[in-house]
Coordinates of C-alpha atoms and ligand atoms in Angstrom, one line a residue:
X1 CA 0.0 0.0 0.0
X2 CA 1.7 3.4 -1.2
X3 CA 2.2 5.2 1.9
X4 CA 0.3 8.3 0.6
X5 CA 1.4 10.4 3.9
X6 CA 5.2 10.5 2.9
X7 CA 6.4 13.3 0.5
X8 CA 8.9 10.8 -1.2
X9 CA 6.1 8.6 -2.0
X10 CA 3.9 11.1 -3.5
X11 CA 6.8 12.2 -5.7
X12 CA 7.6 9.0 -6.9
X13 CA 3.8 8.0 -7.5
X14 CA 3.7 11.4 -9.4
X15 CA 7.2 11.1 -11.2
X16 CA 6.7 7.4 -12.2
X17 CA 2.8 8.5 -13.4
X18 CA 4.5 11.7 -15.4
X19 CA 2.1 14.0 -13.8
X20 CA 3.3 17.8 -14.0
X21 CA 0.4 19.9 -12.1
X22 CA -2.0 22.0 -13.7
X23 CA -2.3 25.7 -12.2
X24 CA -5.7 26.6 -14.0
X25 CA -7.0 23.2 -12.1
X26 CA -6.0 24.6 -8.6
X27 CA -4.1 21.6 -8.5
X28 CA -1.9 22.2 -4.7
X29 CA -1.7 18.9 -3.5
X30 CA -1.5 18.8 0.1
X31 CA 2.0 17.2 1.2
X32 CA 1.6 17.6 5.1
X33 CA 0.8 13.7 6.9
X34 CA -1.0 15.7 9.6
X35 CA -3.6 17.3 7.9
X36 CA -5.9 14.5 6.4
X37 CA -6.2 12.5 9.1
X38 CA -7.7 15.3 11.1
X39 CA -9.8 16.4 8.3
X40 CA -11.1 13.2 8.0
X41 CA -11.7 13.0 11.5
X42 CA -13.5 16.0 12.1
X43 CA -15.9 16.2 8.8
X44 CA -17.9 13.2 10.5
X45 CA -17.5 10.8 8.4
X46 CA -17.8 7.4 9.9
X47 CA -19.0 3.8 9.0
X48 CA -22.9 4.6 8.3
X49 CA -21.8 7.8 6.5
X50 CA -21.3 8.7 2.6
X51 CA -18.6 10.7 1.7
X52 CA -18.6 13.3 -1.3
X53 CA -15.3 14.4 -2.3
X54 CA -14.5 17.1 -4.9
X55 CA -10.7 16.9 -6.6
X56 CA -9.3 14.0 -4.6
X57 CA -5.9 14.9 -6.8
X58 CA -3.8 11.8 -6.0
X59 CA -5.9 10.3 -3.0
X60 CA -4.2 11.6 0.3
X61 CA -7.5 12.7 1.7
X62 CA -9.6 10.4 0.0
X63 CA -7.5 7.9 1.8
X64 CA -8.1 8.3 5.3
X65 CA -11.9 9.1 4.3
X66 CA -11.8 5.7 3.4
X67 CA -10.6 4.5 6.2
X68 CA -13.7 5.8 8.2
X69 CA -16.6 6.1 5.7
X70 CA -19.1 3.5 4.7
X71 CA -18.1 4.9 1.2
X72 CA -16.6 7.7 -0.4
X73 CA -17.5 9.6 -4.3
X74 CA -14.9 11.4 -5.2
X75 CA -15.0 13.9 -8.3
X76 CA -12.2 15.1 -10.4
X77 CA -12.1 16.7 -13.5
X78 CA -8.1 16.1 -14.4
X79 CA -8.6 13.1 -16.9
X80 CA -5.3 11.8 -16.1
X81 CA -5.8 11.3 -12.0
X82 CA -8.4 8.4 -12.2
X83 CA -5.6 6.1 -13.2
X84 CA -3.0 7.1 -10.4
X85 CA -6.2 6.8 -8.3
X86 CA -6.8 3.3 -9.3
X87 CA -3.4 2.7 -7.8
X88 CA -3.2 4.8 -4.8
X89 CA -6.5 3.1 -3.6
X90 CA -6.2 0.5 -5.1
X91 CA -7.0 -1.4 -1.6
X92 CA -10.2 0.2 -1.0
X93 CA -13.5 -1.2 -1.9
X94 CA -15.3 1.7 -0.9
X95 CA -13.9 4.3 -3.1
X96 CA -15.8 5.5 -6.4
X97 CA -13.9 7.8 -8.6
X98 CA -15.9 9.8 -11.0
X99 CA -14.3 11.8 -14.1
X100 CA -16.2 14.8 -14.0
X101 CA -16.6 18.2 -13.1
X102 CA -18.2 19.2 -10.1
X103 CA -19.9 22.5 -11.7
X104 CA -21.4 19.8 -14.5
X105 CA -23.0 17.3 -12.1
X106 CA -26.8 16.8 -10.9
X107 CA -25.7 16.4 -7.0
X108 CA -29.2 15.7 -5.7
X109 CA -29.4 12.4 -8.0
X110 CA -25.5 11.6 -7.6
X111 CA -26.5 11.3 -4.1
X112 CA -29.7 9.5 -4.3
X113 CA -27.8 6.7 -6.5
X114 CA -25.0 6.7 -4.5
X115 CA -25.6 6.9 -0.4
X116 CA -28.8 5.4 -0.7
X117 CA -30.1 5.4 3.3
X118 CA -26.4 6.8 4.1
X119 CA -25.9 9.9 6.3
X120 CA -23.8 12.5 3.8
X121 CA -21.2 14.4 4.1
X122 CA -18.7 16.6 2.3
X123 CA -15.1 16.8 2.5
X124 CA -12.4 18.5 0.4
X125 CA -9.6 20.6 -0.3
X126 CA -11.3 22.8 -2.7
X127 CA -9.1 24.4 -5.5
X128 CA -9.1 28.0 -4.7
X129 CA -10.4 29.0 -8.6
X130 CA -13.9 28.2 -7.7
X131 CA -14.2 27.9 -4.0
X132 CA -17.1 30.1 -4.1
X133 CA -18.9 28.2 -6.7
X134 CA -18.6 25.0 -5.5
X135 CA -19.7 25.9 -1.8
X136 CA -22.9 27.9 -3.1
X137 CA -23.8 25.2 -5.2
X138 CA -23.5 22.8 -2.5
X139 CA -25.7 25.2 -0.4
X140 CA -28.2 25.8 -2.7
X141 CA -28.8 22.6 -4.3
X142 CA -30.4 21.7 -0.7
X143 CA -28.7 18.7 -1.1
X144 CA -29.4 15.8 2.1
X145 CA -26.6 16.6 3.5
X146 CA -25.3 17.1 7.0
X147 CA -21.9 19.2 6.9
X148 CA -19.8 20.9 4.3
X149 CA -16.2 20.5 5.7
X150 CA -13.4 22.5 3.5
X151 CA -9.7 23.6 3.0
X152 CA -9.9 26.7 1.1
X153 CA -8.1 30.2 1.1
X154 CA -7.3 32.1 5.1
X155 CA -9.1 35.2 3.7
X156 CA -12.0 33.5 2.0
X157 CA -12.2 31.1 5.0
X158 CA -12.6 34.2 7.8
X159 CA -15.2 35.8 5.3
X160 CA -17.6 32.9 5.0
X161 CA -17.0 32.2 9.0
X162 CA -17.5 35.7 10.1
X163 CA -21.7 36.6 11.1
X164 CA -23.4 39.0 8.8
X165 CA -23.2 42.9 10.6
X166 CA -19.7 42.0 10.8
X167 CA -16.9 43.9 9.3
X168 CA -15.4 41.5 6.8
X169 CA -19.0 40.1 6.1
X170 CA -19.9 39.8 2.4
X171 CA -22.8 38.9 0.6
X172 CA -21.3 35.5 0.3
X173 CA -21.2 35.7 4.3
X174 CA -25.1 36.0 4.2
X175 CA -25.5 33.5 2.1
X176 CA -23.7 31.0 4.0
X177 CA -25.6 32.1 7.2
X178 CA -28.7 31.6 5.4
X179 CA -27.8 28.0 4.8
X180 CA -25.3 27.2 7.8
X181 CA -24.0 27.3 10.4
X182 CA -20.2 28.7 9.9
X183 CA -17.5 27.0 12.3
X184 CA -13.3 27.1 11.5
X185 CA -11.1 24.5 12.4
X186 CA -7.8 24.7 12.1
X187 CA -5.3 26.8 10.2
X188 CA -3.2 25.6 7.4
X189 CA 0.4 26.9 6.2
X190 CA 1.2 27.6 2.6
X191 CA 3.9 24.8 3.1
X192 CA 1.8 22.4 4.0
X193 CA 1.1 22.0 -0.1
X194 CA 2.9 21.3 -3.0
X195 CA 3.9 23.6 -5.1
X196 CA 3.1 26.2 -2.2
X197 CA 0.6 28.3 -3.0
X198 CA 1.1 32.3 -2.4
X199 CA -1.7 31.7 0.8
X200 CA -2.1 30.4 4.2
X201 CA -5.1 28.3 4.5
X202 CA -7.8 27.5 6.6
X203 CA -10.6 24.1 7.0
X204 CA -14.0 25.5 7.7
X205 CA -17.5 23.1 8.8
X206 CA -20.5 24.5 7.2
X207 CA -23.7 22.5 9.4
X208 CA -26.1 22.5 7.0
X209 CA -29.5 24.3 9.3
X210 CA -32.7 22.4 8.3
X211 CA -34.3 25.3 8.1
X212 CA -33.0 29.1 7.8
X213 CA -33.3 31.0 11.5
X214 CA -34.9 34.2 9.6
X215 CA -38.2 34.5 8.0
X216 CA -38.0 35.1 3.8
X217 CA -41.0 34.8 2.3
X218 CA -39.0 35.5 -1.9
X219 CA -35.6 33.7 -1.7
X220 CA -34.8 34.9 -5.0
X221 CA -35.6 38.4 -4.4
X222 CA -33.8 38.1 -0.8
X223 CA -30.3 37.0 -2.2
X224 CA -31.1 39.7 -5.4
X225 CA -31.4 42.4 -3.0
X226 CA -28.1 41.0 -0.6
X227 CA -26.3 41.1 -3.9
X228 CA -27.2 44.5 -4.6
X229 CA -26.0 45.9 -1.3
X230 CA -22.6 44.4 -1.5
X231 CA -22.3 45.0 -4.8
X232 CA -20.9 48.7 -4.3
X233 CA -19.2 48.7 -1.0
X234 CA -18.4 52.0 -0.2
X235 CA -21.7 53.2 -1.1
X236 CA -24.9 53.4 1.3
X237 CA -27.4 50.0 1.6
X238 CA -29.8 52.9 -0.1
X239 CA -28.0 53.9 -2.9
X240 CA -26.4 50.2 -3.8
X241 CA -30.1 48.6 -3.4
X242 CA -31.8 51.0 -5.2
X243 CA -28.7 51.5 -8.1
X244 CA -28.6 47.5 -7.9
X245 CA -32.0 46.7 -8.4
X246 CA -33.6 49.5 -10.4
X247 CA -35.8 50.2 -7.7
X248 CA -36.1 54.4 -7.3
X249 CA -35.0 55.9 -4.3
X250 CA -37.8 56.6 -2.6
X251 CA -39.2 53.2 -2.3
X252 CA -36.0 51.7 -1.1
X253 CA -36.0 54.8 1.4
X254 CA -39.7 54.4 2.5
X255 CA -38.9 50.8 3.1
X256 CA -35.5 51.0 5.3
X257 CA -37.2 53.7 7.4
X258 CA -40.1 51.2 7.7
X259 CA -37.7 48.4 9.0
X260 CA -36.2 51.4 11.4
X261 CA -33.0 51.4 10.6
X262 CA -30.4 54.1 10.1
X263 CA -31.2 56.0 6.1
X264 CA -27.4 55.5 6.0
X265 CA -27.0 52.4 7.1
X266 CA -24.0 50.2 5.0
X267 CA -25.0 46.6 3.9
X268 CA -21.8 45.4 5.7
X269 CA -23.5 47.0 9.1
X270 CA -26.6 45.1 8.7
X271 CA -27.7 41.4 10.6
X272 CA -29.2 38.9 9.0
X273 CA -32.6 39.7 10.6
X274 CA -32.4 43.7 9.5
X275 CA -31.5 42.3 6.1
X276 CA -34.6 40.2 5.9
X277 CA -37.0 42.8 7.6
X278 CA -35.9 45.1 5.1
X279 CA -36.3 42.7 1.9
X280 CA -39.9 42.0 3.7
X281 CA -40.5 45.8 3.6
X282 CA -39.0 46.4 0.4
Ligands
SAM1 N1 -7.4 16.4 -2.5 C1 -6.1 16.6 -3.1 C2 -5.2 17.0 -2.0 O1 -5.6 17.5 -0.9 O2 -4.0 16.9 -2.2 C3 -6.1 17.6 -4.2 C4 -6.6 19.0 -3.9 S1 -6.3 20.2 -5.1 C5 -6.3 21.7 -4.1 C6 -7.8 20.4 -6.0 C7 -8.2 19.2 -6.8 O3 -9.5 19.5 -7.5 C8 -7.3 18.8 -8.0 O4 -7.1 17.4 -8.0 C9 -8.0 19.3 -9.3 O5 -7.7 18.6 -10.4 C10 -9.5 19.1 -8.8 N2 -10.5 20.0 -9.5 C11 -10.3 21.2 -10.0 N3 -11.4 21.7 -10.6 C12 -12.3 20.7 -10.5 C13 -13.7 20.6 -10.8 N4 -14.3 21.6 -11.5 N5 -14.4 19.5 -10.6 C14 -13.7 18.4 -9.9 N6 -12.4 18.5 -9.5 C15 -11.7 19.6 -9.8

């Protein structure tokens, strides 16, 4: 069994395989034995849970989510991984690889076919090109699952973490509020990848809420208007709402003095309740 933990090891399996890594895939492979195990360990996943990976790379997490989970479906888009896959894991049973992209898949019938009566889970070490992406989509799919658990980017990691009314909140931080419940981890050094990446990074848990804590009665219209107001940051919740979603002044005016808050209030100032009382009003 190729001792996946051991930097020598991974080079070799890469060398021998003639893999060179592919920047625009976000392809930082994570080199430090420490990591996965507690990754693994702290996603959930154990033997009446389904795993869903995305970009298992050469397996090291994969591996130790093996170890634990009922099963584990991992996705990766590089066409030439599923072969050194197929060797790295080669002692698993419980490991399906599938060659596609994550942004292409139906995840609500992936999961249905594949953890059939399973508790789910997520677990990866997202590449940092579409962090974002992949996590809303995961979020608003409203797939049955229980957790989201993550390695992405220090920066992106405090934004989705922080509470909205927050200073580094962003509309992505609503969003993940909306859905979750936003917990970090553990930090990650730059080092602990290769090649190193120019960032530190950081392993967030999303628990997935059953329901949202505040009342919305238009999603759509909710997430239209949070966009709006983060969309122009150093401009008032007022002028960004009204500028963002054609709506004239006055109305968006009538309707934040309606909610009672501040005419100048920033969208980066507001909770998660004043947000939706105002959406309510507007
Ligand atoms: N899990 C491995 C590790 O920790 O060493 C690799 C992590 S690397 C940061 C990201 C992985 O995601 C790469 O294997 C890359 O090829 C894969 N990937 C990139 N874009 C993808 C996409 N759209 N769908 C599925 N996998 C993707």
């Amino acid at each position: 069994m190729a001792n996946l933990s051991d930097i020598s090891v991974i080079k070799e399996v890469l060398s021998r395989n003639g893999f060179t890594f592919s920047k625009a895939l976000g392809q930082n492979f994570l080199v430090n034995p420490s990591v996965c195990p507690k990754m693994a360990e702290m996603c959930g996943a154990d033997e009446e849970t389904g795993v869903l990976e995305v970009g298992p790379g050469i397996g090291v997490l994969t591996k130790e989510l093996a170890l634990r989970a009922k099963k584990v479906v991992s996705i990766e888009i590089d066409e030439r991984l599923p072969k050194v896959l197929g060797e790295t894991l080669a002692e698993f049973d419980n490991v399906k690889i599938i060659n596609d992209d994550i942004m292409k898949l139906d995840l609500k019938k992936l999961i249905e076919e594949e953890f059939s009566k399973m508790k789910v889970v997520v677990c990866a070490n997202l590449p940092y090109y579409i962090t974002s992406p992949v996590i809303m989509k995961l979020l608003e799919s409203r797939l049955p699952i229980e957790a989201i658990t993550v390695m992405i980017q220090k920066e992106v990691a405090d934004r989705l973490c922080a509470k909205a009314g927050e200073r580094n909140a962003g509309a992505i931080t609503v969003s993940v509020n909306y859905f979750a419940d936003a917990k970090k981890l553990f930090d990650v050094s730059r080092g602990s990848f290769m090649p190193a990446p120019n960032v530190d990074s950081a392993v967030i848990r999303l628990n997935i809420k059953s329901e949202p804590d505040i009342f919305v009665s238009d999603e759509k219209k909710f997430f239209r208007m949070v966009k709006a107001a983060f969309g122009m940051r150093r401009k008032t919740a007022l002028n960004a709402i009204s500028a963002g979603m054609g709506i004239p002044k006055s109305n968006v005016a009538s309707a934040i003095e309606k909610s009672g808050l501040d005419m100048n209030i920033r969208a980066e100032k507001m909770t998660m309740e004043e947000l939706a009382t105002l959406c309510e009003n507007l």
